[in-house]
PDB file of C-alpha atoms in Angstrom:
ATOM      1  CA  GLU E   1     -78.662 -19.002 -18.312  1.00  0.00           C
ATOM      2  CA  VAL E   2     -75.433 -17.446 -19.731  1.00  0.00           C
ATOM      3  CA  GLN E   3     -72.270 -19.456 -19.007  1.00  0.00           C
ATOM      4  CA  LEU E   4     -68.539 -19.106 -19.610  1.00  0.00           C
ATOM      5  CA  VAL E   5     -66.377 -21.935 -18.603  1.00  0.00           C
ATOM      6  CA  GLU E   6     -62.517 -21.618 -18.878  1.00  0.00           C
ATOM      7  CA  SER E   7     -60.160 -24.435 -19.183  1.00  0.00           C
ATOM      8  CA  GLY E   8     -56.545 -25.154 -20.106  1.00  0.00           C
ATOM      9  CA  GLY E   9     -54.875 -23.523 -17.260  1.00  0.00           C
ATOM     10  CA  GLY E  10     -51.883 -25.127 -15.449  1.00  0.00           C
ATOM     11  CA  LEU E  11     -48.243 -24.886 -14.558  1.00  0.00           C
ATOM     12  CA  VAL E  12     -45.764 -23.984 -17.244  1.00  0.00           C
ATOM     13  CA  GLN E  13     -42.101 -23.141 -17.360  1.00  0.00           C
ATOM     14  CA  PRO E  14     -40.913 -19.768 -18.503  1.00  0.00           C
ATOM     15  CA  GLY E  15     -40.830 -19.628 -22.242  1.00  0.00           C
ATOM     16  CA  GLY E  16     -43.314 -22.218 -22.554  1.00  0.00           C
ATOM     17  CA  SER E  17     -46.841 -22.270 -24.305  1.00  0.00           C
ATOM     18  CA  LEU E  18     -50.541 -22.934 -23.102  1.00  0.00           C
ATOM     19  CA  ARG E  19     -53.743 -22.618 -24.585  1.00  0.00           C
ATOM     20  CA  LEU E  20     -56.896 -21.475 -22.786  1.00  0.00           C
ATOM     21  CA  SER E  21     -60.316 -22.180 -23.945  1.00  0.00           C
ATOM     22  CA  CYS E  22     -63.680 -20.603 -22.970  1.00  0.00           C
ATOM     23  CA  ALA E  23     -66.925 -22.520 -23.754  1.00  0.00           C
ATOM     24  CA  ALA E  24     -69.891 -20.222 -23.954  1.00  0.00           C
ATOM     25  CA  SER E  25     -73.476 -21.484 -23.556  1.00  0.00           C
ATOM     26  CA  GLY E  26     -76.872 -19.947 -22.859  1.00  0.00           C
ATOM     27  CA  PHE E  27     -76.540 -17.240 -25.602  1.00  0.00           C
ATOM     28  CA  THR E  28     -75.392 -17.014 -29.273  1.00  0.00           C
ATOM     29  CA  LEU E  29     -71.614 -16.558 -29.085  1.00  0.00           C
ATOM     30  CA  ARG E  30     -71.529 -15.090 -32.586  1.00  0.00           C
ATOM     31  CA  SER E  31     -73.505 -12.033 -31.693  1.00  0.00           C
ATOM     32  CA  TYR E  32     -70.926 -10.789 -29.144  1.00  0.00           C
ATOM     33  CA  SER E  33     -67.483  -9.444 -29.033  1.00  0.00           C
ATOM     34  CA  MET E  34     -65.329 -11.343 -26.400  1.00  0.00           C
ATOM     35  CA  ASN E  35     -62.325 -10.567 -24.177  1.00  0.00           C
ATOM     36  CA  TRP E  36     -59.736 -12.059 -21.850  1.00  0.00           C
ATOM     37  CA  VAL E  37     -59.057 -10.298 -18.618  1.00  0.00           C
ATOM     38  CA  ARG E  38     -56.440 -11.454 -16.103  1.00  0.00           C
ATOM     39  CA  GLN E  39     -55.613 -11.064 -12.427  1.00  0.00           C
ATOM     40  CA  ALA E  40     -52.202 -11.632 -10.963  1.00  0.00           C
ATOM     41  CA  PRO E  41     -52.281 -12.949  -7.493  1.00  0.00           C
ATOM     42  CA  GLY E  42     -53.279 -10.329  -5.016  1.00  0.00           C
ATOM     43  CA  LYS E  43     -53.496  -7.612  -7.714  1.00  0.00           C
ATOM     44  CA  GLY E  44     -55.999  -5.762  -9.820  1.00  0.00           C
ATOM     45  CA  LEU E  45     -57.801  -6.562 -13.118  1.00  0.00           C
ATOM     46  CA  GLU E  46     -56.021  -6.184 -16.362  1.00  0.00           C
ATOM     47  CA  TRP E  47     -57.594  -6.410 -19.765  1.00  0.00           C
ATOM     48  CA  VAL E  48     -55.611  -8.688 -22.029  1.00  0.00           C
ATOM     49  CA  SER E  49     -57.251  -9.034 -25.380  1.00  0.00           C
ATOM     50  CA  TYR E  50     -60.504  -8.403 -27.446  1.00  0.00           C
ATOM     51  CA  ILE E  51     -62.041 -10.100 -30.598  1.00  0.00           C
ATOM     52  CA  SER E  52     -64.949  -8.865 -32.386  1.00  0.00           C
ATOM     53  CA  SER E  53     -68.052 -11.248 -33.163  1.00  0.00           C
ATOM     54  CA  THR E  54     -66.642 -11.831 -36.642  1.00  0.00           C
ATOM     55  CA  SER E  55     -62.898 -11.990 -35.520  1.00  0.00           C
ATOM     56  CA  ARG E  56     -62.458  -8.967 -37.888  1.00  0.00           C
ATOM     57  CA  SER E  57     -61.099  -6.752 -35.184  1.00  0.00           C
ATOM     58  CA  ILE E  58     -58.482  -7.959 -32.627  1.00  0.00           C
ATOM     59  CA  HIS E  59     -56.701  -5.907 -29.988  1.00  0.00           C
ATOM     60  CA  TYR E  60     -54.011  -6.887 -27.231  1.00  0.00           C
ATOM     61  CA  ALA E  61     -52.648  -5.122 -24.217  1.00  0.00           C
ATOM     62  CA  ASP E  62     -48.965  -4.013 -24.787  1.00  0.00           C
ATOM     63  CA  SER E  63     -47.861  -6.542 -22.212  1.00  0.00           C
ATOM     64  CA  VAL E  64     -48.858  -9.565 -24.257  1.00  0.00           C
ATOM     65  CA  ARG E  65     -48.876  -8.212 -27.789  1.00  0.00           C
ATOM     66  CA  GLY E  66     -46.702 -10.490 -30.101  1.00  0.00           C
ATOM     67  CA  ARG E  67     -46.800 -13.426 -27.694  1.00  0.00           C
ATOM     68  CA  PHE E  68     -50.673 -14.139 -27.092  1.00  0.00           C
ATOM     69  CA  THR E  69     -53.174 -14.799 -29.846  1.00  0.00           C
ATOM     70  CA  ILE E  70     -56.939 -14.581 -29.390  1.00  0.00           C
ATOM     71  CA  SER E  71     -59.302 -16.500 -31.746  1.00  0.00           C
ATOM     72  CA  ARG E  72     -62.787 -17.964 -31.591  1.00  0.00           C
ATOM     73  CA  ASP E  73     -65.011 -20.608 -33.129  1.00  0.00           C
ATOM     74  CA  ASN E  74     -68.500 -19.504 -33.208  1.00  0.00           C
ATOM     75  CA  ALA E  75     -69.627 -22.744 -34.647  1.00  0.00           C
ATOM     76  CA  LYS E  76     -68.256 -24.415 -31.500  1.00  0.00           C
ATOM     77  CA  ASP E  77     -69.341 -21.555 -29.135  1.00  0.00           C
ATOM     78  CA  SER E  78     -65.724 -21.472 -28.058  1.00  0.00           C
ATOM     79  CA  LEU E  79     -63.066 -18.571 -27.424  1.00  0.00           C
ATOM     80  CA  TYR E  80     -59.447 -19.314 -27.130  1.00  0.00           C
ATOM     81  CA  LEU E  81     -56.291 -17.700 -25.876  1.00  0.00           C
ATOM     82  CA  GLN E  82     -52.781 -19.103 -27.201  1.00  0.00           C
ATOM     83  CA  MET E  83     -50.054 -17.971 -24.998  1.00  0.00           C
ATOM     84  CA  ASN E  84     -46.530 -18.316 -26.109  1.00  0.00           C
ATOM     85  CA  SER E  85     -43.159 -17.206 -24.714  1.00  0.00           C
ATOM     86  CA  LEU E  86     -44.761 -17.219 -21.182  1.00  0.00           C
ATOM     87  CA  ARG E  87     -43.141 -15.233 -18.573  1.00  0.00           C
ATOM     88  CA  VAL E  88     -43.213 -15.189 -14.770  1.00  0.00           C
ATOM     89  CA  GLU E  89     -45.190 -12.161 -14.706  1.00  0.00           C
ATOM     90  CA  ASP E  90     -47.886 -13.817 -16.879  1.00  0.00           C
ATOM     91  CA  THR E  91     -49.061 -15.749 -13.731  1.00  0.00           C
ATOM     92  CA  ALA E  92     -52.571 -14.949 -13.114  1.00  0.00           C
ATOM     93  CA  VAL E  93     -56.106 -16.070 -13.153  1.00  0.00           C
ATOM     94  CA  TYR E  94     -57.436 -15.537 -16.727  1.00  0.00           C
ATOM     95  CA  TYR E  95     -61.241 -14.758 -17.229  1.00  0.00           C
ATOM     96  CA  CYS E  96     -63.104 -14.781 -20.413  1.00  0.00           C
ATOM     97  CA  ALA E  97     -65.699 -12.034 -20.418  1.00  0.00           C
ATOM     98  CA  ARG E  98     -68.508 -11.193 -22.756  1.00  0.00           C
ATOM     99  CA  LEU E  99     -68.547  -7.636 -23.882  1.00  0.00           C
ATOM    100  CA  GLN E 100     -71.760  -5.618 -24.030  1.00  0.00           C
ATOM    101  CA  ALA E 101     -71.406  -2.619 -26.538  1.00  0.00           C
ATOM    102  CA  ALA E 102     -73.939  -0.012 -27.385  1.00  0.00           C
ATOM    103  CA  TYR E 103     -73.940   3.484 -28.393  1.00  0.00           C
ATOM    104  CA  SER E 104     -75.810   4.656 -25.280  1.00  0.00           C
ATOM    105  CA  SER E 105     -73.992   2.491 -22.572  1.00  0.00           C
ATOM    106  CA  GLY E 106     -70.484   2.123 -23.920  1.00  0.00           C
ATOM    107  CA  TRP E 107     -68.533  -0.957 -23.518  1.00  0.00           C
ATOM    108  CA  TYR E 108     -68.739  -3.167 -20.352  1.00  0.00           C
ATOM    109  CA  PHE E 109     -68.313  -6.781 -19.383  1.00  0.00           C
ATOM    110  CA  ASP E 110     -71.665  -8.162 -18.376  1.00  0.00           C
ATOM    111  CA  HIS E 111     -70.795 -11.987 -17.988  1.00  0.00           C
ATOM    112  CA  TRP E 112     -67.625 -13.561 -16.662  1.00  0.00           C
ATOM    113  CA  GLY E 113     -66.296 -17.049 -16.410  1.00  0.00           C
ATOM    114  CA  GLN E 114     -64.949 -18.576 -13.151  1.00  0.00           C
ATOM    115  CA  GLY E 115     -61.427 -18.148 -14.352  1.00  0.00           C
ATOM    116  CA  ALA E 116     -58.624 -20.443 -15.089  1.00  0.00           C
ATOM    117  CA  LEU E 117     -55.268 -20.248 -13.100  1.00  0.00           C
ATOM    118  CA  VAL E 118     -52.021 -19.970 -15.178  1.00  0.00           C
ATOM    119  CA  THR E 119     -48.758 -20.387 -13.235  1.00  0.00           C
ATOM    120  CA  VAL E 120     -45.516 -19.530 -15.037  1.00  0.00           C
ATOM    121  CA  SER E 121     -42.649 -20.893 -12.763  1.00  0.00           C
ATOM    122  CA  SER E 122     -39.512 -23.038 -13.065  1.00  0.00           C
TER     123      SER E 122
ATOM    124  CA  ASP R   1     -54.420   5.107 -23.552  1.00  0.00           C
ATOM    125  CA  ILE R   2     -56.970   6.280 -20.973  1.00  0.00           C
ATOM    126  CA  GLN R   3     -55.703   5.849 -17.338  1.00  0.00           C
ATOM    127  CA  MET R   4     -58.173   5.236 -14.453  1.00  0.00           C
ATOM    128  CA  THR R   5     -57.421   6.126 -10.806  1.00  0.00           C
ATOM    129  CA  GLN R   6     -59.470   4.993  -7.946  1.00  0.00           C
ATOM    130  CA  SER R   7     -59.389   6.195  -4.308  1.00  0.00           C
ATOM    131  CA  PRO R   8     -59.150   5.167  -1.836  1.00  0.00           C
ATOM    132  CA  SER R   9     -57.266   2.051  -2.314  1.00  0.00           C
ATOM    133  CA  SER R  10     -58.959   0.527   0.775  1.00  0.00           C
ATOM    134  CA  LEU R  11     -61.273   1.646   3.563  1.00  0.00           C
ATOM    135  CA  SER R  12     -62.840   0.311   6.670  1.00  0.00           C
ATOM    136  CA  ALA R  13     -66.452   0.931   7.375  1.00  0.00           C
ATOM    137  CA  SER R  14     -69.282  -0.687   9.500  1.00  0.00           C
ATOM    138  CA  VAL R  15     -72.582  -2.193   8.512  1.00  0.00           C
ATOM    139  CA  GLY R  16     -75.070   0.486   7.889  1.00  0.00           C
ATOM    140  CA  ASP R  17     -72.288   3.136   6.934  1.00  0.00           C
ATOM    141  CA  ARG R  18     -72.588   5.255   3.613  1.00  0.00           C
ATOM    142  CA  VAL R  19     -69.549   4.491   1.555  1.00  0.00           C
ATOM    143  CA  THR R  20     -68.205   6.523  -1.347  1.00  0.00           C
ATOM    144  CA  ILE R  21     -65.527   5.357  -3.814  1.00  0.00           C
ATOM    145  CA  THR R  22     -64.255   7.814  -6.501  1.00  0.00           C
ATOM    146  CA  CYS R  23     -62.801   7.105  -9.851  1.00  0.00           C
ATOM    147  CA  ARG R  24     -60.812   9.572 -12.162  1.00  0.00           C
ATOM    148  CA  ALA R  25     -60.170   9.200 -15.852  1.00  0.00           C
ATOM    149  CA  SER R  26     -57.151  10.612 -17.347  1.00  0.00           C
ATOM    150  CA  GLN R  27     -59.352  12.272 -20.174  1.00  0.00           C
ATOM    151  CA  SER R  28     -62.896  12.674 -20.783  1.00  0.00           C
ATOM    152  CA  ILE R  29     -64.865   9.654 -21.175  1.00  0.00           C
ATOM    153  CA  SER R  30     -68.384  11.008 -21.276  1.00  0.00           C
ATOM    154  CA  ASN R  31     -70.616   8.749 -19.016  1.00  0.00           C
ATOM    155  CA  PHE R  32     -69.018   5.630 -20.156  1.00  0.00           C
ATOM    156  CA  LEU R  33     -67.757   4.345 -16.680  1.00  0.00           C
ATOM    157  CA  ASN R  34     -68.610   1.091 -15.236  1.00  0.00           C
ATOM    158  CA  TRP R  35     -68.289  -0.435 -11.698  1.00  0.00           C
ATOM    159  CA  TYR R  36     -67.681  -3.935 -10.634  1.00  0.00           C
ATOM    160  CA  GLN R  37     -67.607  -5.877  -7.346  1.00  0.00           C
ATOM    161  CA  GLN R  38     -65.237  -8.777  -6.738  1.00  0.00           C
ATOM    162  CA  LYS R  39     -65.270 -11.099  -3.878  1.00  0.00           C
ATOM    163  CA  PRO R  40     -62.362 -13.337  -2.886  1.00  0.00           C
ATOM    164  CA  GLY R  41     -61.947 -16.265  -5.225  1.00  0.00           C
ATOM    165  CA  LYS R  42     -64.817 -15.126  -7.536  1.00  0.00           C
ATOM    166  CA  ALA R  43     -65.101 -13.517 -10.820  1.00  0.00           C
ATOM    167  CA  PRO R  44     -66.071  -9.706 -10.936  1.00  0.00           C
ATOM    168  CA  LYS R  45     -69.725  -8.842 -11.359  1.00  0.00           C
ATOM    169  CA  VAL R  46     -70.890  -5.642 -12.998  1.00  0.00           C
ATOM    170  CA  LEU R  47     -72.873  -3.401 -10.690  1.00  0.00           C
ATOM    171  CA  ILE R  48     -73.345  -0.158 -12.620  1.00  0.00           C
ATOM    172  CA  TYR R  49     -72.797   0.569 -16.259  1.00  0.00           C
ATOM    173  CA  ALA R  50     -72.806   3.956 -18.167  1.00  0.00           C
ATOM    174  CA  ALA R  51     -71.942   5.687 -14.833  1.00  0.00           C
ATOM    175  CA  SER R  52     -75.478   5.449 -13.294  1.00  0.00           C
ATOM    176  CA  SER R  53     -77.462   2.628 -14.672  1.00  0.00           C
ATOM    177  CA  LEU R  54     -77.930  -0.235 -12.256  1.00  0.00           C
ATOM    178  CA  GLN R  55     -77.449  -3.799 -13.724  1.00  0.00           C
ATOM    179  CA  SER R  56     -80.476  -6.019 -13.289  1.00  0.00           C
ATOM    180  CA  GLY R  57     -80.445  -7.760 -10.155  1.00  0.00           C
ATOM    181  CA  VAL R  58     -78.203  -5.316  -8.157  1.00  0.00           C
ATOM    182  CA  PRO R  59     -79.595  -3.890  -4.982  1.00  0.00           C
ATOM    183  CA  SER R  60     -80.779  -0.290  -5.164  1.00  0.00           C
ATOM    184  CA  ARG R  61     -78.328   0.664  -2.276  1.00  0.00           C
ATOM    185  CA  PHE R  62     -75.616   0.907  -5.052  1.00  0.00           C
ATOM    186  CA  SER R  63     -75.668   3.912  -7.182  1.00  0.00           C
ATOM    187  CA  GLY R  64     -73.288   5.719  -9.405  1.00  0.00           C
ATOM    188  CA  SER R  65     -72.775   9.330 -10.799  1.00  0.00           C
ATOM    189  CA  GLY R  66     -70.573  11.462 -12.680  1.00  0.00           C
ATOM    190  CA  SER R  67     -69.481  12.438 -16.163  1.00  0.00           C
ATOM    191  CA  GLY R  68     -66.382  13.546 -17.985  1.00  0.00           C
ATOM    192  CA  THR R  69     -63.444  12.425 -15.832  1.00  0.00           C
ATOM    193  CA  ASP R  70     -64.792  12.269 -12.420  1.00  0.00           C
ATOM    194  CA  PHE R  71     -67.112   9.482 -11.101  1.00  0.00           C
ATOM    195  CA  THR R  72     -68.490   8.208  -7.798  1.00  0.00           C
ATOM    196  CA  LEU R  73     -69.870   4.898  -6.503  1.00  0.00           C
ATOM    197  CA  ILE R  74     -72.015   5.032  -3.455  1.00  0.00           C
ATOM    198  CA  ILE R  75     -73.373   2.305  -1.120  1.00  0.00           C
ATOM    199  CA  SER R  76     -76.092   4.014   0.802  1.00  0.00           C
ATOM    200  CA  SER R  77     -76.063   1.658   3.748  1.00  0.00           C
ATOM    201  CA  LEU R  78     -73.417  -0.923   3.684  1.00  0.00           C
ATOM    202  CA  GLN R  79     -74.456  -4.611   4.135  1.00  0.00           C
ATOM    203  CA  PRO R  80     -72.388  -7.542   5.424  1.00  0.00           C
ATOM    204  CA  GLU R  81     -72.329  -8.937   1.689  1.00  0.00           C
ATOM    205  CA  ASP R  82     -70.925  -5.708   0.340  1.00  0.00           C
ATOM    206  CA  PHE R  83     -67.335  -6.286   1.885  1.00  0.00           C
ATOM    207  CA  ALA R  84     -65.437  -6.923  -1.505  1.00  0.00           C
ATOM    208  CA  THR R  85     -63.205  -5.251  -3.941  1.00  0.00           C
ATOM    209  CA  TYR R  86     -64.692  -2.584  -6.299  1.00  0.00           C
ATOM    210  CA  TYR R  87     -63.172  -1.705  -9.537  1.00  0.00           C
ATOM    211  CA  CYS R  88     -64.158   1.125 -12.093  1.00  0.00           C
ATOM    212  CA  GLN R  89     -63.410   0.493 -15.836  1.00  0.00           C
ATOM    213  CA  GLN R  90     -63.692   2.925 -18.806  1.00  0.00           C
ATOM    214  CA  GLY R  91     -66.026   1.775 -21.634  1.00  0.00           C
ATOM    215  CA  TYR R  92     -65.548   4.942 -23.814  1.00  0.00           C
ATOM    216  CA  SER R  93     -62.949   3.859 -26.281  1.00  0.00           C
ATOM    217  CA  SER R  94     -62.153   0.833 -28.162  1.00  0.00           C
ATOM    218  CA  PRO R  95     -59.542  -1.466 -26.480  1.00  0.00           C
ATOM    219  CA  PRO R  96     -57.643  -1.151 -24.178  1.00  0.00           C
ATOM    220  CA  LEU R  97     -60.594  -1.170 -21.660  1.00  0.00           C
ATOM    221  CA  THR R  98     -58.622  -0.019 -18.713  1.00  0.00           C
ATOM    222  CA  PHE R  99     -59.629  -0.674 -15.109  1.00  0.00           C
ATOM    223  CA  GLY R 100     -58.971   1.272 -11.987  1.00  0.00           C
ATOM    224  CA  GLY R 101     -56.603  -0.118  -9.302  1.00  0.00           C
ATOM    225  CA  GLY R 102     -59.473  -1.336  -7.174  1.00  0.00           C
ATOM    226  CA  THR R 103     -61.017  -0.146  -3.650  1.00  0.00           C
ATOM    227  CA  LYS R 104     -60.996  -2.950  -1.085  1.00  0.00           C
ATOM    228  CA  VAL R 105     -63.893  -2.367   1.456  1.00  0.00           C
ATOM    229  CA  GLU R 106     -63.223  -3.999   4.762  1.00  0.00           C
ATOM    230  CA  ILE R 107     -65.007  -4.345   8.065  1.00  0.00           C
ATOM    231  CA  LYS R 108     -64.154  -1.993  10.691  1.00  0.00           C
TER     232      LYS R 108
END
């Protein structure tokens, strides 16, 4: 069974830093691109960041570029999101999500973690 | 970046109703449109990918159609467990992988 389990969320002051982790099991992490998607309280889904299976390709949403860094350790079956210079508007549940990508089906998220809550507040 | 617009943003319906949700892309995305269902406090779950392909385990009362810029999600006979928020997402281009704003389906 595919499982994604986020950890590392919590309360942090504006300007602070936090590192999220996502532990993968039930599949071979190195075979998949991975993403972070967030959801502010009462709001919709916002894609945050993408990393290819080999870490060769990385993308960020404009809202986090320059402040967040995505990385992965395939040997440890883990995905990470380093979040620096946090703002109140970064408050959200952060989900890691596995990406299915194929020529015939396009790109979609087929498995999600349960989410980690990040609260940025003074 | 490709923008995704869903309508309506919310709707009220009764068990057994046929429900239709639409999603429009700001440019053609071929058939690379995905639908997700999210219940309160839970992670989203993919229902349909590539506009009309049903994800394994998803009931057949869910169906999707469309291509280019206009897409539709249909629930043929709404069940109690279907009350949730539904999101579309474009899977056409490399990131950003944008979502629509969501449609909340509530009990009438």
